[in-house]
Structure formats: structure tokens, C-alpha cells
Amino acid sequence: MKNKIIGLVFVLLNISCATQEIIPVDPGPFLKDSYEARSFLKRSLSSVPKGITLVTPANKADVLDVNWPGDALVATVTENLPWKNHSHYNFILDLSDIDLMSYNQTDSSAMTASVLLDYYFSKLVNRDFKVAGEHHTFIYHPIQFASNTWFKKEYNIIITGSVYINVEYKNAVVTADISEIFE
């Protein structure tokens, strides 16, 4: 019995003193997916639906940073683990040329804020992003609000899109919040 206890203690000491080799994870696929998401958002957010005009100057609305993950960026991310990036973008739309009351404003999926949210963000699912849930919406006259979050299942890339509309002034604020974490 004494030999078994000594053997067990010896095994436990070897296990606790063992070193683990840390295998670095290649951030290349993460950065490629991040680039593709940003590239999609840049194209999507730079378009304007028919009957709506962009109030924010084009050079201020087109500021989404899209960098191809070159060797320098991969090396920077690898050296600075955990790597985190958070970005926030917004712009204002003029809705005076559309009839906001032509939609059934009591149905949250048909209200103008939800329609604009779908226009700008819903195609993220075609880029393998998952929807976090149903749209978050509310109407409190004169404000309409719609928001949702999309995430990349394999990586920590989270995009939250929101649309705020003032029905009286007929303008909308579209926001995109992007969080990327690579550990």
C-alpha cells in the first residue's frame, strides 16, 4: 500500500511539473473573415435605398477601415495576443421622399426602422454570420428603433446594427458596431 501511495505521489508530481507546449494559433483565417465582413459592410453601408438620400457627407460616411490581412497585420496580431478591435460607424439618412405611413407601423417587422435594418445588415447571414435573435424594436412616437446582432460562429466577430428614425423630422441614423477579439 505504501508503494502505491509513493507511486501515486510520484505520478502527480510529474504531471504537475510538466510543461505544456503552447502552439500558436494562426490568425490568418480570423483576419480574412474580419476583412470579408468589413468589406461587405463597406459596400452595404455605402448604398442608399431608392427614395432616400444621404445627409452625412460621403467622405464622412465612407470611413469603414478595410485592410487585407497582409503578413504585417498577421504578425502584429500574433505578437499582441489577445488582439482586440472595436469600431463604431454611423450616418444619417433623409427620409422625406418616402411615405413613412405607407407601412403598417404597428407591425415591428414592417416598420421603416426594421426595413432599413434588413436592407443594411440582413445579408450578413450569407457570409456565415448567425443572427443572435429576433430584431429588438420599439415605437415611442416620434421614434422608431430596430436593432439586431450578428456573430461569426468560429470567431469572436460581433456586429450590431441599429436604426433610429425620427418620424416627425423624417430622418434616420444607421449605426454599425463591430467587435473583433482574437485570443
PDB file of C-alpha atoms in Angstrom:
ATOM      1  CA  MET A   1       0.000   0.000   0.000  1.00  0.00           C
ATOM      2  CA  LYS A   2       2.865   2.314   0.887  1.00  0.00           C
ATOM      3  CA  ASN A   3       4.469   1.658  -2.526  1.00  0.00           C
ATOM      4  CA  LYS A   4       1.198   2.541  -4.275  1.00  0.00           C
ATOM      5  CA  ILE A   5       0.936   5.853  -2.413  1.00  0.00           C
ATOM      6  CA  ILE A   6       4.567   6.723  -3.201  1.00  0.00           C
ATOM      7  CA  GLY A   7       3.964   5.806  -6.848  1.00  0.00           C
ATOM      8  CA  LEU A   8       0.811   7.937  -6.950  1.00  0.00           C
ATOM      9  CA  VAL A   9       2.623  10.938  -5.419  1.00  0.00           C
ATOM     10  CA  PHE A  10       5.456  10.495  -7.949  1.00  0.00           C
ATOM     11  CA  VAL A  11       2.989  10.443 -10.873  1.00  0.00           C
ATOM     12  CA  LEU A  12       1.148  13.506  -9.570  1.00  0.00           C
ATOM     13  CA  LEU A  13       4.406  15.417  -9.159  1.00  0.00           C
ATOM     14  CA  ASN A  14       5.403  14.581 -12.731  1.00  0.00           C
ATOM     15  CA  ILE A  15       2.033  15.722 -14.036  1.00  0.00           C
ATOM     16  CA  SER A  16       2.072  18.994 -12.111  1.00  0.00           C
ATOM     17  CA  CYS A  17       5.661  19.800 -13.102  1.00  0.00           C
ATOM     18  CA  ALA A  18       5.186  19.016 -16.763  1.00  0.00           C
ATOM     19  CA  THR A  19       5.339  21.929 -19.140  1.00  0.00           C
ATOM     20  CA  GLN A  20       2.861  22.401 -21.886  1.00  0.00           C
ATOM     21  CA  GLU A  21       3.991  23.483 -25.282  1.00  0.00           C
ATOM     22  CA  ILE A  22       1.908  26.418 -26.458  1.00  0.00           C
ATOM     23  CA  ILE A  23       1.089  26.065 -30.103  1.00  0.00           C
ATOM     24  CA  PRO A  24       0.412  29.463 -31.629  1.00  0.00           C
ATOM     25  CA  VAL A  25      -2.871  29.740 -33.485  1.00  0.00           C
ATOM     26  CA  ASP A  26      -2.662  31.256 -36.944  1.00  0.00           C
ATOM     27  CA  PRO A  27      -4.743  34.463 -37.001  1.00  0.00           C
ATOM     28  CA  GLY A  28      -4.873  34.395 -40.823  1.00  0.00           C
ATOM     29  CA  PRO A  29      -8.362  32.821 -41.153  1.00  0.00           C
ATOM     30  CA  PHE A  30      -9.754  35.109 -38.438  1.00  0.00           C
ATOM     31  CA  LEU A  31      -8.353  38.203 -40.157  1.00  0.00           C
ATOM     32  CA  LYS A  32      -9.625  37.018 -43.551  1.00  0.00           C
ATOM     33  CA  ASP A  33     -13.161  36.617 -42.144  1.00  0.00           C
ATOM     34  CA  SER A  34     -12.855  40.008 -40.462  1.00  0.00           C
ATOM     35  CA  TYR A  35     -11.785  41.548 -43.785  1.00  0.00           C
ATOM     36  CA  GLU A  36     -14.692  39.922 -45.632  1.00  0.00           C
ATOM     37  CA  ALA A  37     -17.204  41.164 -43.037  1.00  0.00           C
ATOM     38  CA  ARG A  38     -15.811  44.717 -43.155  1.00  0.00           C
ATOM     39  CA  SER A  39     -15.711  44.671 -46.941  1.00  0.00           C
ATOM     40  CA  PHE A  40     -19.357  43.561 -47.071  1.00  0.00           C
ATOM     41  CA  LEU A  41     -20.374  46.250 -44.566  1.00  0.00           C
ATOM     42  CA  LYS A  42     -18.473  48.928 -46.509  1.00  0.00           C
ATOM     43  CA  ARG A  43     -20.400  48.037 -49.683  1.00  0.00           C
ATOM     44  CA  SER A  44     -23.712  47.684 -47.864  1.00  0.00           C
ATOM     45  CA  LEU A  45     -23.443  50.862 -45.799  1.00  0.00           C
ATOM     46  CA  SER A  46     -22.342  52.942 -48.786  1.00  0.00           C
ATOM     47  CA  SER A  47     -25.558  52.159 -50.684  1.00  0.00           C
ATOM     48  CA  VAL A  48     -28.793  54.077 -50.184  1.00  0.00           C
ATOM     49  CA  PRO A  49     -32.280  52.644 -50.808  1.00  0.00           C
ATOM     50  CA  LYS A  50     -34.455  54.188 -53.508  1.00  0.00           C
ATOM     51  CA  GLY A  51     -36.212  57.358 -52.391  1.00  0.00           C
ATOM     52  CA  ILE A  52     -33.763  58.027 -49.546  1.00  0.00           C
ATOM     53  CA  THR A  53     -30.835  60.468 -49.595  1.00  0.00           C
ATOM     54  CA  LEU A  54     -27.634  60.507 -47.589  1.00  0.00           C
ATOM     55  CA  VAL A  55     -27.365  63.521 -45.258  1.00  0.00           C
ATOM     56  CA  THR A  56     -23.904  62.718 -43.894  1.00  0.00           C
ATOM     57  CA  PRO A  57     -21.194  63.870 -46.345  1.00  0.00           C
ATOM     58  CA  ALA A  58     -19.998  60.905 -48.412  1.00  0.00           C
ATOM     59  CA  ASN A  59     -16.384  61.243 -47.220  1.00  0.00           C
ATOM     60  CA  LYS A  60     -17.549  61.028 -43.578  1.00  0.00           C
ATOM     61  CA  ALA A  61     -19.918  58.090 -44.213  1.00  0.00           C
ATOM     62  CA  ASP A  62     -17.362  56.037 -46.165  1.00  0.00           C
ATOM     63  CA  VAL A  63     -14.810  55.628 -43.352  1.00  0.00           C
ATOM     64  CA  LEU A  64     -15.072  51.916 -42.613  1.00  0.00           C
ATOM     65  CA  ASP A  65     -11.497  50.632 -42.354  1.00  0.00           C
ATOM     66  CA  VAL A  66     -10.978  47.636 -44.615  1.00  0.00           C
ATOM     67  CA  ASN A  67      -7.462  46.172 -44.679  1.00  0.00           C
ATOM     68  CA  TRP A  68      -6.486  42.940 -46.373  1.00  0.00           C
ATOM     69  CA  PRO A  69      -4.773  40.767 -43.744  1.00  0.00           C
ATOM     70  CA  GLY A  70      -1.225  41.002 -45.041  1.00  0.00           C
ATOM     71  CA  ASP A  71       1.828  39.487 -43.382  1.00  0.00           C
ATOM     72  CA  ALA A  72       2.442  42.650 -41.325  1.00  0.00           C
ATOM     73  CA  LEU A  73      -1.084  42.600 -39.867  1.00  0.00           C
ATOM     74  CA  VAL A  74      -0.880  38.858 -39.140  1.00  0.00           C
ATOM     75  CA  ALA A  75       2.463  39.386 -37.356  1.00  0.00           C
ATOM     76  CA  THR A  76       1.057  42.307 -35.351  1.00  0.00           C
ATOM     77  CA  VAL A  77      -1.947  40.264 -34.228  1.00  0.00           C
ATOM     78  CA  THR A  78       0.237  37.247 -33.374  1.00  0.00           C
ATOM     79  CA  GLU A  79       2.623  39.385 -31.295  1.00  0.00           C
ATOM     80  CA  ASN A  80      -0.125  41.247 -29.427  1.00  0.00           C
ATOM     81  CA  LEU A  81      -2.370  38.389 -28.283  1.00  0.00           C
ATOM     82  CA  PRO A  82      -5.056  38.758 -27.162  1.00  0.00           C
ATOM     83  CA  TRP A  83      -5.864  41.149 -30.012  1.00  0.00           C
ATOM     84  CA  LYS A  84      -8.995  43.286 -29.775  1.00  0.00           C
ATOM     85  CA  ASN A  85     -10.523  45.779 -32.163  1.00  0.00           C
ATOM     86  CA  HIS A  86     -13.712  47.761 -31.689  1.00  0.00           C
ATOM     87  CA  SER A  87     -15.184  50.087 -34.313  1.00  0.00           C
ATOM     88  CA  HIS A  88     -18.323  52.159 -34.479  1.00  0.00           C
ATOM     89  CA  TYR A  89     -19.764  53.741 -37.647  1.00  0.00           C
ATOM     90  CA  ASN A  90     -22.862  55.837 -38.218  1.00  0.00           C
ATOM     91  CA  PHE A  91     -24.507  58.034 -40.807  1.00  0.00           C
ATOM     92  CA  ILE A  92     -27.735  59.981 -41.265  1.00  0.00           C
ATOM     93  CA  LEU A  93     -30.370  59.466 -43.961  1.00  0.00           C
ATOM     94  CA  ASP A  94     -33.100  61.849 -45.157  1.00  0.00           C
ATOM     95  CA  LEU A  95     -36.435  60.009 -45.452  1.00  0.00           C
ATOM     96  CA  SER A  96     -38.536  62.966 -46.641  1.00  0.00           C
ATOM     97  CA  ASP A  97     -39.117  61.434 -50.089  1.00  0.00           C
ATOM     98  CA  ILE A  98     -40.708  58.246 -48.755  1.00  0.00           C
ATOM     99  CA  ASP A  99     -44.090  57.837 -47.134  1.00  0.00           C
ATOM    100  CA  LEU A 100     -43.352  56.546 -43.637  1.00  0.00           C
ATOM    101  CA  MET A 101     -47.000  55.838 -43.058  1.00  0.00           C
ATOM    102  CA  SER A 102     -47.287  53.550 -46.081  1.00  0.00           C
ATOM    103  CA  TYR A 103     -46.030  50.699 -43.883  1.00  0.00           C
ATOM    104  CA  ASN A 104     -48.064  49.079 -41.154  1.00  0.00           C
ATOM    105  CA  GLN A 105     -46.214  50.829 -38.334  1.00  0.00           C
ATOM    106  CA  THR A 106     -47.674  48.618 -35.615  1.00  0.00           C
ATOM    107  CA  ASP A 107     -46.018  45.505 -37.041  1.00  0.00           C
ATOM    108  CA  SER A 108     -42.403  45.634 -35.843  1.00  0.00           C
ATOM    109  CA  SER A 109     -41.066  43.684 -38.831  1.00  0.00           C
ATOM    110  CA  ALA A 110     -42.719  46.059 -41.326  1.00  0.00           C
ATOM    111  CA  MET A 111     -41.892  49.385 -39.695  1.00  0.00           C
ATOM    112  CA  THR A 112     -39.412  51.550 -41.565  1.00  0.00           C
ATOM    113  CA  ALA A 113     -36.621  51.075 -38.998  1.00  0.00           C
ATOM    114  CA  SER A 114     -36.825  47.277 -39.424  1.00  0.00           C
ATOM    115  CA  VAL A 115     -36.917  47.573 -43.211  1.00  0.00           C
ATOM    116  CA  LEU A 116     -33.733  49.697 -43.163  1.00  0.00           C
ATOM    117  CA  LEU A 117     -32.052  47.330 -40.685  1.00  0.00           C
ATOM    118  CA  ASP A 118     -32.741  44.410 -43.025  1.00  0.00           C
ATOM    119  CA  TYR A 119     -31.551  46.421 -46.030  1.00  0.00           C
ATOM    120  CA  TYR A 120     -28.158  47.146 -44.486  1.00  0.00           C
ATOM    121  CA  PHE A 121     -27.404  44.094 -42.343  1.00  0.00           C
ATOM    122  CA  SER A 122     -29.550  41.032 -43.133  1.00  0.00           C
ATOM    123  CA  LYS A 123     -27.225  39.709 -45.840  1.00  0.00           C
ATOM    124  CA  LEU A 124     -24.553  39.045 -43.205  1.00  0.00           C
ATOM    125  CA  VAL A 125     -26.114  35.578 -42.943  1.00  0.00           C
ATOM    126  CA  ASN A 126     -24.850  34.941 -46.496  1.00  0.00           C
ATOM    127  CA  ARG A 127     -21.333  35.454 -45.057  1.00  0.00           C
ATOM    128  CA  ASP A 128     -21.840  32.678 -42.453  1.00  0.00           C
ATOM    129  CA  PHE A 129     -22.858  35.060 -39.679  1.00  0.00           C
ATOM    130  CA  LYS A 130     -25.541  33.844 -37.300  1.00  0.00           C
ATOM    131  CA  VAL A 131     -28.345  36.061 -36.052  1.00  0.00           C
ATOM    132  CA  ALA A 132     -28.330  36.460 -32.277  1.00  0.00           C
ATOM    133  CA  GLY A 133     -32.133  36.571 -32.100  1.00  0.00           C
ATOM    134  CA  GLU A 134     -35.170  38.496 -33.217  1.00  0.00           C
ATOM    135  CA  HIS A 135     -34.973  42.204 -34.010  1.00  0.00           C
ATOM    136  CA  HIS A 136     -35.175  44.429 -30.956  1.00  0.00           C
ATOM    137  CA  THR A 137     -37.742  47.065 -31.835  1.00  0.00           C
ATOM    138  CA  PHE A 138     -39.792  49.757 -30.241  1.00  0.00           C
ATOM    139  CA  ILE A 139     -42.007  52.619 -31.279  1.00  0.00           C
ATOM    140  CA  TYR A 140     -42.356  55.584 -28.979  1.00  0.00           C
ATOM    141  CA  HIS A 141     -43.728  58.436 -31.054  1.00  0.00           C
ATOM    142  CA  PRO A 142     -41.913  60.072 -32.786  1.00  0.00           C
ATOM    143  CA  ILE A 143     -39.077  57.499 -32.507  1.00  0.00           C
ATOM    144  CA  GLN A 144     -38.805  54.115 -34.192  1.00  0.00           C
ATOM    145  CA  PHE A 145     -35.927  51.821 -33.298  1.00  0.00           C
ATOM    146  CA  ALA A 146     -34.715  48.471 -34.649  1.00  0.00           C
ATOM    147  CA  SER A 147     -31.543  46.605 -33.766  1.00  0.00           C
ATOM    148  CA  ASN A 148     -30.004  43.154 -34.011  1.00  0.00           C
ATOM    149  CA  THR A 149     -26.680  41.412 -33.560  1.00  0.00           C
ATOM    150  CA  TRP A 150     -24.877  39.037 -35.909  1.00  0.00           C
ATOM    151  CA  PHE A 151     -21.864  36.928 -34.943  1.00  0.00           C
ATOM    152  CA  LYS A 152     -19.335  34.700 -36.635  1.00  0.00           C
ATOM    153  CA  LYS A 153     -19.642  31.280 -35.060  1.00  0.00           C
ATOM    154  CA  GLU A 154     -15.996  30.251 -35.428  1.00  0.00           C
ATOM    155  CA  TYR A 155     -14.517  33.555 -34.279  1.00  0.00           C
ATOM    156  CA  ASN A 156     -15.274  36.435 -31.957  1.00  0.00           C
ATOM    157  CA  ILE A 157     -16.559  38.819 -34.626  1.00  0.00           C
ATOM    158  CA  ILE A 158     -19.728  40.533 -33.470  1.00  0.00           C
ATOM    159  CA  ILE A 159     -21.670  43.120 -35.482  1.00  0.00           C
ATOM    160  CA  THR A 160     -24.575  45.047 -34.000  1.00  0.00           C
ATOM    161  CA  GLY A 161     -26.654  47.092 -36.408  1.00  0.00           C
ATOM    162  CA  SER A 162     -29.175  49.693 -35.257  1.00  0.00           C
ATOM    163  CA  VAL A 163     -31.551  52.123 -36.942  1.00  0.00           C
ATOM    164  CA  TYR A 164     -33.130  55.095 -35.182  1.00  0.00           C
ATOM    165  CA  ILE A 165     -35.843  57.069 -37.010  1.00  0.00           C
ATOM    166  CA  ASN A 166     -37.468  60.348 -36.054  1.00  0.00           C
ATOM    167  CA  VAL A 167     -40.812  60.163 -37.867  1.00  0.00           C
ATOM    168  CA  GLU A 168     -41.584  63.885 -37.413  1.00  0.00           C
ATOM    169  CA  TYR A 169     -38.292  65.102 -38.916  1.00  0.00           C
ATOM    170  CA  LYS A 170     -38.131  62.177 -41.371  1.00  0.00           C
ATOM    171  CA  ASN A 171     -34.515  61.303 -40.761  1.00  0.00           C
ATOM    172  CA  ALA A 172     -32.735  58.112 -39.731  1.00  0.00           C
ATOM    173  CA  VAL A 173     -29.459  57.293 -38.035  1.00  0.00           C
ATOM    174  CA  VAL A 174     -27.904  53.979 -39.062  1.00  0.00           C
ATOM    175  CA  THR A 175     -25.165  52.615 -36.793  1.00  0.00           C
ATOM    176  CA  ALA A 176     -22.817  49.646 -37.034  1.00  0.00           C
ATOM    177  CA  ASP A 177     -20.834  48.464 -34.039  1.00  0.00           C
ATOM    178  CA  ILE A 178     -18.075  45.926 -34.809  1.00  0.00           C
ATOM    179  CA  SER A 179     -16.146  43.992 -32.162  1.00  0.00           C
ATOM    180  CA  GLU A 180     -13.322  41.612 -33.042  1.00  0.00           C
ATOM    181  CA  ILE A 181     -11.400  39.579 -30.471  1.00  0.00           C
ATOM    182  CA  PHE A 182      -8.662  37.065 -31.278  1.00  0.00           C
ATOM    183  CA  GLU A 183      -7.152  35.156 -28.364  1.00  0.00           C
TER     184      GLU A 183
END
